Coordinates of C-alpha atoms and ligand atoms in Angstrom, one line a residue:
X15 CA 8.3 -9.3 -95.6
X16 CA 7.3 -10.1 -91.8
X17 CA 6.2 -13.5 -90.8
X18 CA 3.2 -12.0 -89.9
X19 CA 2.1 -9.8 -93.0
X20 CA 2.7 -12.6 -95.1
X21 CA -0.2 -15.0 -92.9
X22 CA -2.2 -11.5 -93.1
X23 CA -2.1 -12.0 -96.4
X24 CA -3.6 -15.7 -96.6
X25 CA -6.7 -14.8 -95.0
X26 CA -9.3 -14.8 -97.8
X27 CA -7.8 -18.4 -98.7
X28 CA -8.4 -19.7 -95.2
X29 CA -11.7 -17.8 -94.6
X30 CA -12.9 -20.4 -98.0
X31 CA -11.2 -23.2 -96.3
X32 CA -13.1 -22.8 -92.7
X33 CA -15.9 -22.3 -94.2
X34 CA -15.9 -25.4 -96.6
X35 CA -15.0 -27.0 -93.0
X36 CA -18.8 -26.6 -92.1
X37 CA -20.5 -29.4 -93.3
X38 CA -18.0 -31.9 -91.8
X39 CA -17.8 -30.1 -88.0
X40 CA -21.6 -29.0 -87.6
X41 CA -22.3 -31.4 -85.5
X42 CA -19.6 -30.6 -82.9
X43 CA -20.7 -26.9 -82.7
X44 CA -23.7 -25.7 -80.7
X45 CA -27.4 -26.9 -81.9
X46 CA -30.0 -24.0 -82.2
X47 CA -31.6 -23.6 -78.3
X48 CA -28.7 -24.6 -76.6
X49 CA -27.4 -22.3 -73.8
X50 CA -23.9 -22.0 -74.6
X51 CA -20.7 -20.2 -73.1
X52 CA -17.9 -19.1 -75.5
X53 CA -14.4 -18.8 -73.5
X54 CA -10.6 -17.7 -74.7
X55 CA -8.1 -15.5 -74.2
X56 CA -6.9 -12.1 -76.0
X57 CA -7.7 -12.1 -79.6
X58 CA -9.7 -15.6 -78.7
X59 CA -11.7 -13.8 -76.4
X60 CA -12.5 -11.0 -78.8
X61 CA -13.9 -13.4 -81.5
X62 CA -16.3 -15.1 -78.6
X63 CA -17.7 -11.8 -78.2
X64 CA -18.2 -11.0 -81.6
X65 CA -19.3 -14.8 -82.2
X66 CA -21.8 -14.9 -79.3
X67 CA -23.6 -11.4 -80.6
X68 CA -24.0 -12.9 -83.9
X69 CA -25.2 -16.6 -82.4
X70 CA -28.1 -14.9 -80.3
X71 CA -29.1 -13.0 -83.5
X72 CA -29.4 -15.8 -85.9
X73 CA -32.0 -17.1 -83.4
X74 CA -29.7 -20.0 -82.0
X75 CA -29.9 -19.5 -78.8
X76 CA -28.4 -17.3 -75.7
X77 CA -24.6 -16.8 -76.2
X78 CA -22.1 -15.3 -73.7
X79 CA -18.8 -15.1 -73.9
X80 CA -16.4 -14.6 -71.4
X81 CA -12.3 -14.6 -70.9
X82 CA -11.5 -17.7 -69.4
X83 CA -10.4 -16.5 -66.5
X84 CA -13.6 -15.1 -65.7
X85 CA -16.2 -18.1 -66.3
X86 CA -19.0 -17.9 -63.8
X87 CA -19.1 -21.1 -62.3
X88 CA -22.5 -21.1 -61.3
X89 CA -24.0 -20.4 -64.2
X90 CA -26.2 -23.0 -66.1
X91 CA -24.9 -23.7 -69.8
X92 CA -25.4 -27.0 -71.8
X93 CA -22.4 -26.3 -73.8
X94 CA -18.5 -24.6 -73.6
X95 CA -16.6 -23.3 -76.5
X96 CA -13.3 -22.7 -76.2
X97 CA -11.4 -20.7 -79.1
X98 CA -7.9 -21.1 -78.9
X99 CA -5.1 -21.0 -81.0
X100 CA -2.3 -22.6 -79.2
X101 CA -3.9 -25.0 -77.3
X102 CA -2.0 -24.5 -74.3
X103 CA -3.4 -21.3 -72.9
X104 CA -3.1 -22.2 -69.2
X105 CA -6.9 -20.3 -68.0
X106 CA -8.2 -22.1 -70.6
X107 CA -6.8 -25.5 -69.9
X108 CA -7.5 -24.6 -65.9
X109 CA -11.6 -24.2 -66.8
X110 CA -11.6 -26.7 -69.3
X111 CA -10.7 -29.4 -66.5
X112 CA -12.6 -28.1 -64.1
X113 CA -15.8 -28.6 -65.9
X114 CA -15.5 -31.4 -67.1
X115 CA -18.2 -33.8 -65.8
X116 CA -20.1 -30.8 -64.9
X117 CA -24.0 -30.9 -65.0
X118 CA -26.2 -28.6 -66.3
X119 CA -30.0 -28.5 -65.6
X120 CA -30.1 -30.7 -68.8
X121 CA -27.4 -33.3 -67.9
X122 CA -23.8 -33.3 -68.6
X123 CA -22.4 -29.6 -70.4
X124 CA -21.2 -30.6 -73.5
X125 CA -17.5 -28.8 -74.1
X126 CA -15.9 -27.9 -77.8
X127 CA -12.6 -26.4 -78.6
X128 CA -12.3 -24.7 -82.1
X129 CA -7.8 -24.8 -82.2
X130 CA -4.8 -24.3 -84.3
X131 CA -2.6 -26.6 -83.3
X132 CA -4.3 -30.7 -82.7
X133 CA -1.1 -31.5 -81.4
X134 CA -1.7 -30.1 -77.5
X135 CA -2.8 -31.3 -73.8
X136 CA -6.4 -29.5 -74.8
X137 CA -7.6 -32.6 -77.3
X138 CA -8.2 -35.1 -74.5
X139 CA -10.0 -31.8 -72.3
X140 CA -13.2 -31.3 -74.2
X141 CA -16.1 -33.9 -75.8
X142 CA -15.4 -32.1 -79.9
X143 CA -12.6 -30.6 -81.5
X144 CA -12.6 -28.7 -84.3
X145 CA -9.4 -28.0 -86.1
X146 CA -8.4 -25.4 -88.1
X147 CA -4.8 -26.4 -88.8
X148 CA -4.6 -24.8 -91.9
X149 CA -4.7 -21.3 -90.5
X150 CA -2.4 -21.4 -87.4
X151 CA 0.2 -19.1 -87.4
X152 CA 4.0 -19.0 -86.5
X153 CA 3.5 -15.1 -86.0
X154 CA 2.8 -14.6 -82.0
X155 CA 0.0 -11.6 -82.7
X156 CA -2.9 -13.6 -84.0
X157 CA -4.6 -12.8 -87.4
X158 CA -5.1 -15.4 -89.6
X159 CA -6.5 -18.2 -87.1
X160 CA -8.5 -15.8 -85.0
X161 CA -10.5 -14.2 -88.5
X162 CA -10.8 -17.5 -90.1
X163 CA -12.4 -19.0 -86.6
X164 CA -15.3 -16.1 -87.1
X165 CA -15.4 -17.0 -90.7
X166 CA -16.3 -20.8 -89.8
X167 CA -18.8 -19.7 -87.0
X168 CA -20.3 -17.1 -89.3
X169 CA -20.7 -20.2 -92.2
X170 CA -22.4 -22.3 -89.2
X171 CA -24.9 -19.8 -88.6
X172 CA -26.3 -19.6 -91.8
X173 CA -24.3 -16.8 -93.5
X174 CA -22.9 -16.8 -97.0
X175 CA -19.0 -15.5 -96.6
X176 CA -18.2 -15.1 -100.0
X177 CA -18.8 -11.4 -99.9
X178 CA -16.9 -11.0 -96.7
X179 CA -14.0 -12.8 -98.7
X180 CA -14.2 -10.1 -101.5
X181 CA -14.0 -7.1 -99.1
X182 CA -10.9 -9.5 -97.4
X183 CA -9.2 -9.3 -101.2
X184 CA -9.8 -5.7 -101.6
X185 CA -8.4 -5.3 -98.1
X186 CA -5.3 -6.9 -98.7
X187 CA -4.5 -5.0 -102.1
X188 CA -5.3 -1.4 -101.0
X189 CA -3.1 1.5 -100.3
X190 CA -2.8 2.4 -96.7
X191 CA -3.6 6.1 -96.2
X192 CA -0.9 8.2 -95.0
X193 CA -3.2 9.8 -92.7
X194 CA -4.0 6.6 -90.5
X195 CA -0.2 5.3 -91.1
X196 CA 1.2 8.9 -89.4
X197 CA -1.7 9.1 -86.9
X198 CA -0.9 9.6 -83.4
X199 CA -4.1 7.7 -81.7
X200 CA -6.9 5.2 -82.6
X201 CA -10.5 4.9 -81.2
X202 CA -11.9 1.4 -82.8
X203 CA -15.6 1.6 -82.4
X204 CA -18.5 -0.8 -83.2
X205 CA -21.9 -2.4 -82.8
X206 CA -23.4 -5.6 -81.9
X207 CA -20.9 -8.2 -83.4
X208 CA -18.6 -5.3 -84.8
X209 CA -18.0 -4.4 -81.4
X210 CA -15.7 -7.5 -80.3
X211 CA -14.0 -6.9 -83.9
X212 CA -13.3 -3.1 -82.4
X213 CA -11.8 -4.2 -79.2
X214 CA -9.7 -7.0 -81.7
X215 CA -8.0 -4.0 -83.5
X216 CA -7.3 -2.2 -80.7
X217 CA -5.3 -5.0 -79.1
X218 CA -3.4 -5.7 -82.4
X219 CA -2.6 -2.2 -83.0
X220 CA -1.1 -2.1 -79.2
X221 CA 0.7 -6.0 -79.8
X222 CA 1.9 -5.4 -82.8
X223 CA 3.1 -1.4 -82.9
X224 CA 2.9 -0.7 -79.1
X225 CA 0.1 2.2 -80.6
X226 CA -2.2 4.1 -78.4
X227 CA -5.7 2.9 -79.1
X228 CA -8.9 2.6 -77.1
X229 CA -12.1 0.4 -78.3
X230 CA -15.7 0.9 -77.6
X231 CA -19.3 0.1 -78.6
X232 CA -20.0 3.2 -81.0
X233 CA -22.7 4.5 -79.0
X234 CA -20.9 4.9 -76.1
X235 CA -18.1 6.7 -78.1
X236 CA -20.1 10.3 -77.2
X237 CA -19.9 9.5 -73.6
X238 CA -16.6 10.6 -72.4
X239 CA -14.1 8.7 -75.0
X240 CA -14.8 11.3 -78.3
X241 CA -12.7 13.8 -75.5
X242 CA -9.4 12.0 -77.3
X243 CA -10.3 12.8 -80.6
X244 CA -8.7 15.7 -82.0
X245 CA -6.2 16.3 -85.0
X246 CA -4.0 13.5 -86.4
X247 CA -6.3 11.0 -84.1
X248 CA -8.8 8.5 -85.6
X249 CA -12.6 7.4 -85.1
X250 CA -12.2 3.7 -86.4
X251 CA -15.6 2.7 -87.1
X252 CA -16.7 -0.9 -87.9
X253 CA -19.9 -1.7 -89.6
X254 CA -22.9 0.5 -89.4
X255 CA -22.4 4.2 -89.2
X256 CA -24.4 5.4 -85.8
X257 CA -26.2 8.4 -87.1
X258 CA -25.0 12.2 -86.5
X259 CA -21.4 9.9 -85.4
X260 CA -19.4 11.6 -88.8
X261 CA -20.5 15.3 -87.9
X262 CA -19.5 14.8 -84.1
X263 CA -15.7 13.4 -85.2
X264 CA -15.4 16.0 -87.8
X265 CA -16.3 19.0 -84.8
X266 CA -13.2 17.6 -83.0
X267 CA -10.6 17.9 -85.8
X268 CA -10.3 14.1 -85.9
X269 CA -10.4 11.4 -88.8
X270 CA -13.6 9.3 -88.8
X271 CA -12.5 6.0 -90.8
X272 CA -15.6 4.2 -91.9
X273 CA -15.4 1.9 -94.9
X274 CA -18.8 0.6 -94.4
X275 CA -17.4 -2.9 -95.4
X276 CA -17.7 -6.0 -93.7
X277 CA -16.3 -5.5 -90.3
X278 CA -13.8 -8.7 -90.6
X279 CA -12.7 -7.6 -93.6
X280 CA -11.9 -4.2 -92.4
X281 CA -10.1 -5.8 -89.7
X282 CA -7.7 -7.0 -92.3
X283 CA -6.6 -3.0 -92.9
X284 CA -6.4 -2.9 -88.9
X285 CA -3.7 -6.0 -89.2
X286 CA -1.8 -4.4 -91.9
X287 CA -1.6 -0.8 -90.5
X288 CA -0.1 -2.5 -87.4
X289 CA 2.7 -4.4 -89.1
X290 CA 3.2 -1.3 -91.3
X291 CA 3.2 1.4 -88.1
X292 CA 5.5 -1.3 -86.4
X293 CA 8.0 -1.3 -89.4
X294 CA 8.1 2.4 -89.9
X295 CA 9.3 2.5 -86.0
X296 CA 12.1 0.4 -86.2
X297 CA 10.0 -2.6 -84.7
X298 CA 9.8 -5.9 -85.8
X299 CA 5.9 -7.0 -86.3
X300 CA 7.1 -10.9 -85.5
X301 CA 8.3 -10.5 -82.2
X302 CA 6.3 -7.9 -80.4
X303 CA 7.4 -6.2 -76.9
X304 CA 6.6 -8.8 -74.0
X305 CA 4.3 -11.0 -75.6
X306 CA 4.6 -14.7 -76.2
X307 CA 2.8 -16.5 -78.7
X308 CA 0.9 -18.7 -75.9
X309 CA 0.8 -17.8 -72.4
X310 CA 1.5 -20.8 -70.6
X311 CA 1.9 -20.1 -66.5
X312 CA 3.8 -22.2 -64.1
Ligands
LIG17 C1 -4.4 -16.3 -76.8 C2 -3.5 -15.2 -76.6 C3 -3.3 -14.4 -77.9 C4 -2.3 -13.3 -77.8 C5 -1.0 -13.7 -77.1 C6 -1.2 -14.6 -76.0 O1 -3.9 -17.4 -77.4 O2 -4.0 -14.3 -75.7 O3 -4.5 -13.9 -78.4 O4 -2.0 -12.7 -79.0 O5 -0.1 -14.2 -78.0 O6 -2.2 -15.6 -76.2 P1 -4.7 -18.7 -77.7 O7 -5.3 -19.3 -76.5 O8 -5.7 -18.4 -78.8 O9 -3.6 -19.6 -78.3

């Protein structure tokens, strides 16, 4: 077994873990009202989006989220997360130091990093860490850390995760279909929070089987992108249904895939049909075509 299907497999465990974590690391996450940004990289990047949807929902206060390399300066927040992994992802490193100090129009912007690995240059960068050691990875595609992140955040926010950990289990146990596991093309599609989960399983699918997918909020699935759909092609859709959505896949002779459970969960069965896609191509899920497990520029 892979490297990576193995820490696949550990995610409802850590999800428990992060979000047992909550009580002990509330106070270095954002309060409700704070303006805050939410930064990373690649899969990082993915769960800020998905993080800062479900943030302004709760109530807690306006949430963007941006990739690292394109924070806008300018731009008045009282507080930075940055999710990474590795630690050592250079744009995120480069930002992190260059707002430090900074001040907001309610004094000094207060910065967190939510990380894998405590042992990096990124735990004398920001004001709170909080670590979530027990799900970094050795894999270089992210699953475990990333997921377990959004479980944590999710916990802080006010939601009970127990459920999402029981889709997770039933995730990990089920039988692959052999019409996703032979399909030639993936749209991942999804709503408000579900929607930075959609563009997640399109990058894993792509880092970790080199597989043609596309990602986009499911509304905007009938504007030009349902053109790819056709036989042997799947309409990945994460969370709620949009209405009419099933008829309009079925008239193209494509697969609509839509489990209706909780969108992390069913991000699980993303993970595992990549590893399993990669596999039956000869490819080897733990070290994936050009990638390295931090990108760290000179
Ligand atoms: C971010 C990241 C990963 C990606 C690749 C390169 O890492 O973009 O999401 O899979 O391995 O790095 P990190 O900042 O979360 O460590």
């Amino acid at each position: 077994m892979s490297i990576t299907a193995e820490e696949i497999a550990t995610q409802p465990e850590c999800w428990e873990r992060a979000a047992g974590l909550v009580p002990g690391v509330a106070g270095s996450l954002p309060a409700t009202g704070e303006k805050v940004a939410v930064v990373g990289c690649g899969t990082s990047w993915f769960m800020a989006q998905s993080y800062a949807v479900l943030r302004e929902r709760a109530g807690r206060g306006v949430t963007d989220a941006f990739a690292a390399s394109e924070f806008p300066y300018g731009r008045d927040y009282d507080r930075i997360v940055a999710i990474t992994r590795s630690g050592t992802t250079t744009e995120v490193l480069e930002l992190l130091r260059k707002v430090r100090g900074m001040r907001g129009t309610r004094g000094t912007v207060r910065t967190t990093a939510v990380i894998g690995d405590p042992d990096t240059p990124i735990v004398d960068l920001v004001d709170d860490l909080v670590v979530l050691d027990f799900a970094d990875e050795k894999s270089v595609v992210q699953t475990r850390f990333a997921t377990s992140v959004l479980a944590l955040l999710r916990t802080h926010l006010g939601e009970d995760i127990a459920p999402a950990v029981a889709d997770a289990r039933r995730a990990i146990a089920e039988v692959l279909s052999p019409d996703l596991l032979g399909a030639e093309q993936f749209s991942f599609l999804g709503t408000g929070w579900s929607y930075g989960i959609a563009l997640e399983a399109g990058l894993k699918m792509r880092e970790a089987a080199g597989a043609w997918t596309e990602s986009y909020p499911a509304m905007e699935y009938r504007h030009g992108p349902i053109s790819i759909t056709g036989p042997n092609r799947i309409a990945w859709v994460f969370g709620d249904l949009p209405e009419g959505l099933d008829g309009d896949v079925a008239r193209t002779g494509g697969t609509l895939e839509a489990s209706g459970t909780d969108p992390l969960a069913d991000l699980i069965r993303v993970q595992r049909l990549a590893v399993a896609i990669a596999e039956a191509n000869g490819l080897n899920p733990d070290t994936p075509r050009n990638l390295t497990r931090s990108v760290v520029l000179t």
